């Protein structure tokens, strides 16, 4: 899926679903934890209204902030700029923001 076509509706209802990042010798599993549409006062681009998504991943392998190829069974591959927010309970929390 082209990242320009992604909207909040792409992810709404997918909370709890698995996303993955493939490495040469391992796969890191992420779980979609939250989808949040930005308030209308933040405006909207020509393509979409701003929103953010949160993922939970394992604590023992923390990804650095950068663009990662994230795979989903139905959505395919999305190149997402993930920012590690820190531990949240038993998981490492990551955020991707779309504007």
Coordinates of N, CA and C in Angstrom, one line a residue:
X1 N 0.8 -1.2 0.0 CA 0.0 0.0 0.0 C 0.9 1.2 0.0
X2 N 0.5 2.2 -0.8 CA 1.3 3.5 -0.8 C 1.0 4.3 0.4
X3 N 2.0 4.8 1.0 CA 1.8 5.6 2.3 C 1.0 6.8 2.0
X4 N 1.0 7.4 0.8 CA 0.1 8.5 0.5 C -1.4 8.2 0.6
X5 N -1.7 6.9 0.4 CA -3.1 6.5 0.5 C -3.6 6.2 1.8
X6 N -2.8 6.2 2.8 CA -3.1 5.8 4.2 C -3.9 6.9 4.9
X7 N -5.0 6.5 5.5 CA -5.8 7.4 6.3 C -6.1 6.8 7.7
X8 N -6.7 7.6 8.5 CA -7.1 7.0 9.8 C -8.0 5.8 9.7
X9 N -8.8 5.8 8.7 CA -9.7 4.6 8.4 C -8.9 3.4 8.1
X10 N -7.7 3.5 7.5 CA -6.9 2.3 7.2 C -6.6 1.5 8.4
X11 N -6.5 2.2 9.6 CA -6.1 1.5 10.8 C -7.2 1.3 11.8
X12 N -8.3 2.1 11.7 CA -9.3 2.0 12.7 C -9.9 0.6 12.6
X13 N -10.2 0.0 13.8 CA -10.7 -1.3 13.9 C -9.7 -2.4 13.8
X14 N -8.4 -2.0 13.6 CA -7.3 -3.0 13.5 C -6.5 -3.1 14.8
X15 N -7.0 -2.4 15.9 CA -6.3 -2.5 17.2 C -6.2 -4.0 17.6
X16 N -5.0 -4.3 18.1 CA -4.8 -5.7 18.5 C -4.2 -6.6 17.4
X17 N -4.2 -6.1 16.1 CA -3.7 -6.9 15.0 C -2.1 -6.8 15.0
X18 N -1.6 -7.8 14.4 CA -0.1 -8.0 14.3 C 0.5 -7.3 13.1
X19 N 1.6 -6.6 13.3 CA 2.4 -6.0 12.2 C 3.8 -6.5 12.5
X20 N 4.6 -6.6 11.5 CA 6.0 -7.2 11.7 C 7.0 -6.4 10.9
X21 N 8.3 -6.5 11.4 CA 9.4 -6.0 10.8 C 10.4 -7.2 10.6
X22 N 10.8 -7.4 9.4 CA 11.6 -8.6 9.0 C 13.1 -8.2 9.0
X23 N 13.9 -8.9 9.8 CA 15.3 -8.7 9.8 C 15.9 -9.9 9.1
X24 N 17.2 -9.9 8.8 CA 17.9 -11.0 8.1 C 17.7 -12.3 8.9
X25 N 17.7 -12.3 10.2 CA 17.7 -13.5 11.0 C 16.6 -13.6 12.0
X26 N 15.6 -12.6 11.9 CA 14.5 -12.6 12.9 C 13.4 -11.7 12.4
X27 N 12.3 -11.9 13.1 CA 11.1 -11.0 12.8 C 10.7 -10.4 14.1
X28 N 10.5 -9.1 14.1 CA 10.0 -8.4 15.3 C 8.5 -8.1 15.1
X29 N 7.7 -8.6 16.1 CA 6.3 -8.5 16.0 C 5.8 -7.2 16.8
X30 N 5.0 -6.4 16.2 CA 4.4 -5.3 16.8 C 2.9 -5.5 16.8
X31 N 2.2 -4.9 17.8 CA 0.8 -5.0 17.9 C 0.2 -3.6 17.9
X32 N -0.7 -3.3 17.0 CA -1.4 -2.0 16.9 C -2.2 -1.8 18.2
X33 N -1.8 -0.8 19.0 CA -2.4 -0.6 20.3 C -3.4 0.5 20.3
X34 N -3.3 1.5 19.4 CA -4.2 2.7 19.4 C -4.2 3.4 18.1
X35 N -5.3 4.0 17.7 CA -5.4 4.8 16.5 C -6.2 6.1 17.0
X36 N -5.6 7.2 16.8 CA -6.1 8.5 17.3 C -6.2 9.5 16.2
X37 N -7.4 10.0 15.8 CA -7.6 11.1 14.9 C -7.3 12.4 15.6
X38 N -6.6 13.3 14.9 CA -6.3 14.6 15.5 C -7.5 15.4 15.5
X39 N -7.6 16.3 16.5 CA -8.7 17.2 16.5 C -8.9 18.0 15.2
X40 N -10.1 18.3 14.8 CA -10.3 19.0 13.6 C -9.6 20.4 13.5
X41 N -9.4 21.0 14.6 CA -8.7 22.3 14.6 C -7.3 22.2 14.1
X42 N -6.7 21.0 14.1 CA -5.3 20.8 13.5 C -5.3 20.9 12.0
X43 N -6.5 21.0 11.4 CA -6.6 21.1 10.0 C -6.4 19.8 9.2
X44 N -6.2 19.9 8.0 CA -6.2 18.7 7.1 C -5.4 19.0 5.9
X45 N -4.6 18.1 5.4 CA -3.9 18.3 4.2 C -4.8 18.0 3.0
X46 N -4.3 18.1 1.8 CA -5.2 17.8 0.7 C -5.5 16.3 0.7
X47 N -4.7 15.5 1.2 CA -4.9 14.0 1.2 C -5.6 13.4 2.4
X48 N -5.4 14.0 3.6 CA -5.9 13.3 4.7 C -5.9 14.2 5.9
X49 N -6.8 13.9 6.9 CA -6.8 14.5 8.2 C -5.6 13.9 9.0
X50 N -4.9 14.7 9.9 CA -3.8 14.1 10.7 C -4.3 13.1 11.7
X51 N -3.5 12.1 11.9 CA -3.8 11.1 12.9 C -2.5 10.4 13.4
X52 N -2.5 9.7 14.5 CA -1.4 8.9 14.9 C -1.8 7.5 15.3
X53 N -0.8 6.6 15.2 CA -1.0 5.2 15.6 C 0.1 4.8 16.6
X54 N -0.3 4.0 17.5 CA 0.7 3.5 18.5 C 0.8 2.0 18.4
X55 N 2.0 1.5 18.5 CA 2.3 0.1 18.4 C 3.0 -0.3 19.8
X56 N 2.8 -1.6 20.2 CA 3.5 -2.2 21.3 C 4.4 -3.3 20.7
X57 N 5.6 -3.3 21.2 CA 6.6 -4.3 20.8 C 7.3 -4.8 22.0
X58 N 8.2 -5.8 21.8 CA 8.9 -6.4 23.0 C 9.9 -5.4 23.6
X59 N 10.0 -5.5 24.9 CA 11.0 -4.7 25.7 C 12.4 -5.0 25.4
X60 N 12.7 -6.3 25.1 CA 14.1 -6.7 24.9 C 14.8 -6.3 23.7
X61 N 14.0 -5.8 22.7 CA 14.7 -5.3 21.5 C 14.0 -3.9 21.1
X62 N 14.7 -2.8 21.4 CA 14.1 -1.5 21.1 C 14.6 -1.0 19.8
X63 N 13.7 -0.6 19.0 CA 14.0 -0.1 17.6 C 14.4 1.4 17.8
X64 N 15.5 1.8 17.1 CA 15.8 3.3 17.1 C 14.8 4.0 16.2
X65 N 14.7 5.3 16.4 CA 13.8 6.2 15.6 C 14.3 6.2 14.2
X66 N 13.5 5.8 13.2 CA 13.8 5.9 11.8 C 12.6 5.3 11.0
X67 N 12.8 5.3 9.7 CA 11.7 4.7 8.8 C 12.0 3.2 8.8
X68 N 10.9 2.4 9.1 CA 11.0 0.9 9.1 C 10.0 0.4 8.1
X69 N 10.3 -0.7 7.4 CA 9.4 -1.4 6.6 C 8.5 -2.3 7.5
X70 N 7.3 -1.9 7.6 CA 6.3 -2.7 8.5 C 5.3 -3.4 7.7
X71 N 5.2 -4.7 7.9 CA 4.3 -5.6 7.1 C 3.1 -5.9 7.9
X72 N 2.0 -6.0 7.1 CA 0.7 -6.4 7.7 C 0.1 -7.4 6.6
X73 N -0.6 -8.4 7.1 CA -1.2 -9.5 6.3 C -2.1 -8.9 5.2
X74 N -2.9 -7.9 5.5 CA -3.9 -7.4 4.5 C -3.4 -6.1 3.9
X75 N -2.7 -5.2 4.6 CA -2.3 -3.9 4.1 C -1.0 -4.0 3.3
X76 N -0.2 -5.1 3.5 CA 1.0 -5.2 2.8 C 2.1 -4.4 3.6
X77 N 3.1 -3.9 2.8 CA 4.2 -3.2 3.4 C 4.0 -1.7 3.5
X78 N 4.3 -1.2 4.6 CA 4.2 0.3 4.8 C 5.5 0.8 5.4
X79 N 6.1 1.8 4.8 CA 7.3 2.3 5.3 C 6.9 3.4 6.3
X80 N 7.1 3.1 7.6 CA 6.6 4.0 8.7 C 7.7 4.6 9.5
X81 N 7.7 5.9 9.7 CA 8.6 6.5 10.6 C 8.2 6.3 12.1
X82 N 8.9 5.4 12.7 CA 8.5 5.0 14.1 C 9.4 5.7 15.1
X83 N 8.8 6.2 16.1 CA 9.5 6.9 17.2 C 9.2 6.1 18.5
X84 N 10.3 5.6 19.2 CA 10.1 4.9 20.4 C 9.7 5.9 21.5
X85 N 8.6 5.6 22.2 CA 8.1 6.5 23.2 C 8.6 6.0 24.6
X86 N 8.9 4.8 24.7 CA 9.4 4.2 26.0 C 8.5 3.1 26.4
X87 N 8.8 2.5 27.6 CA 8.0 1.3 28.0 C 6.6 1.8 28.5
X88 N 5.7 0.9 28.2 CA 4.3 1.0 28.6 C 3.9 -0.3 29.1
X89 N 3.9 -0.5 30.4 CA 3.6 -1.8 31.0 C 4.7 -2.8 30.6
X90 N 4.2 -3.9 30.0 CA 5.1 -5.0 29.6 C 5.6 -4.8 28.1
X91 N 5.4 -3.7 27.5 CA 5.8 -3.5 26.1 C 6.5 -2.2 25.9
X92 N 7.3 -2.1 24.8 CA 7.9 -0.9 24.3 C 6.9 -0.3 23.3
X93 N 6.6 1.0 23.6 CA 5.6 1.7 22.8 C 6.3 2.6 21.7
X94 N 5.7 2.5 20.5 CA 6.2 3.3 19.3 C 5.0 4.1 18.8
X95 N 5.3 5.2 18.2 CA 4.3 6.0 17.5 C 4.7 6.4 16.1
X96 N 3.7 6.4 15.2 CA 3.8 6.9 13.9 C 2.7 8.0 13.7
X97 N 3.1 9.2 13.2 CA 2.2 10.3 13.0 C 2.1 10.6 11.6
X98 N 0.8 10.8 11.1 CA 0.5 11.1 9.7 C -0.1 12.5 9.7
X99 N 0.4 13.3 8.8 CA -0.2 14.7 8.6 C -0.5 14.9 7.2

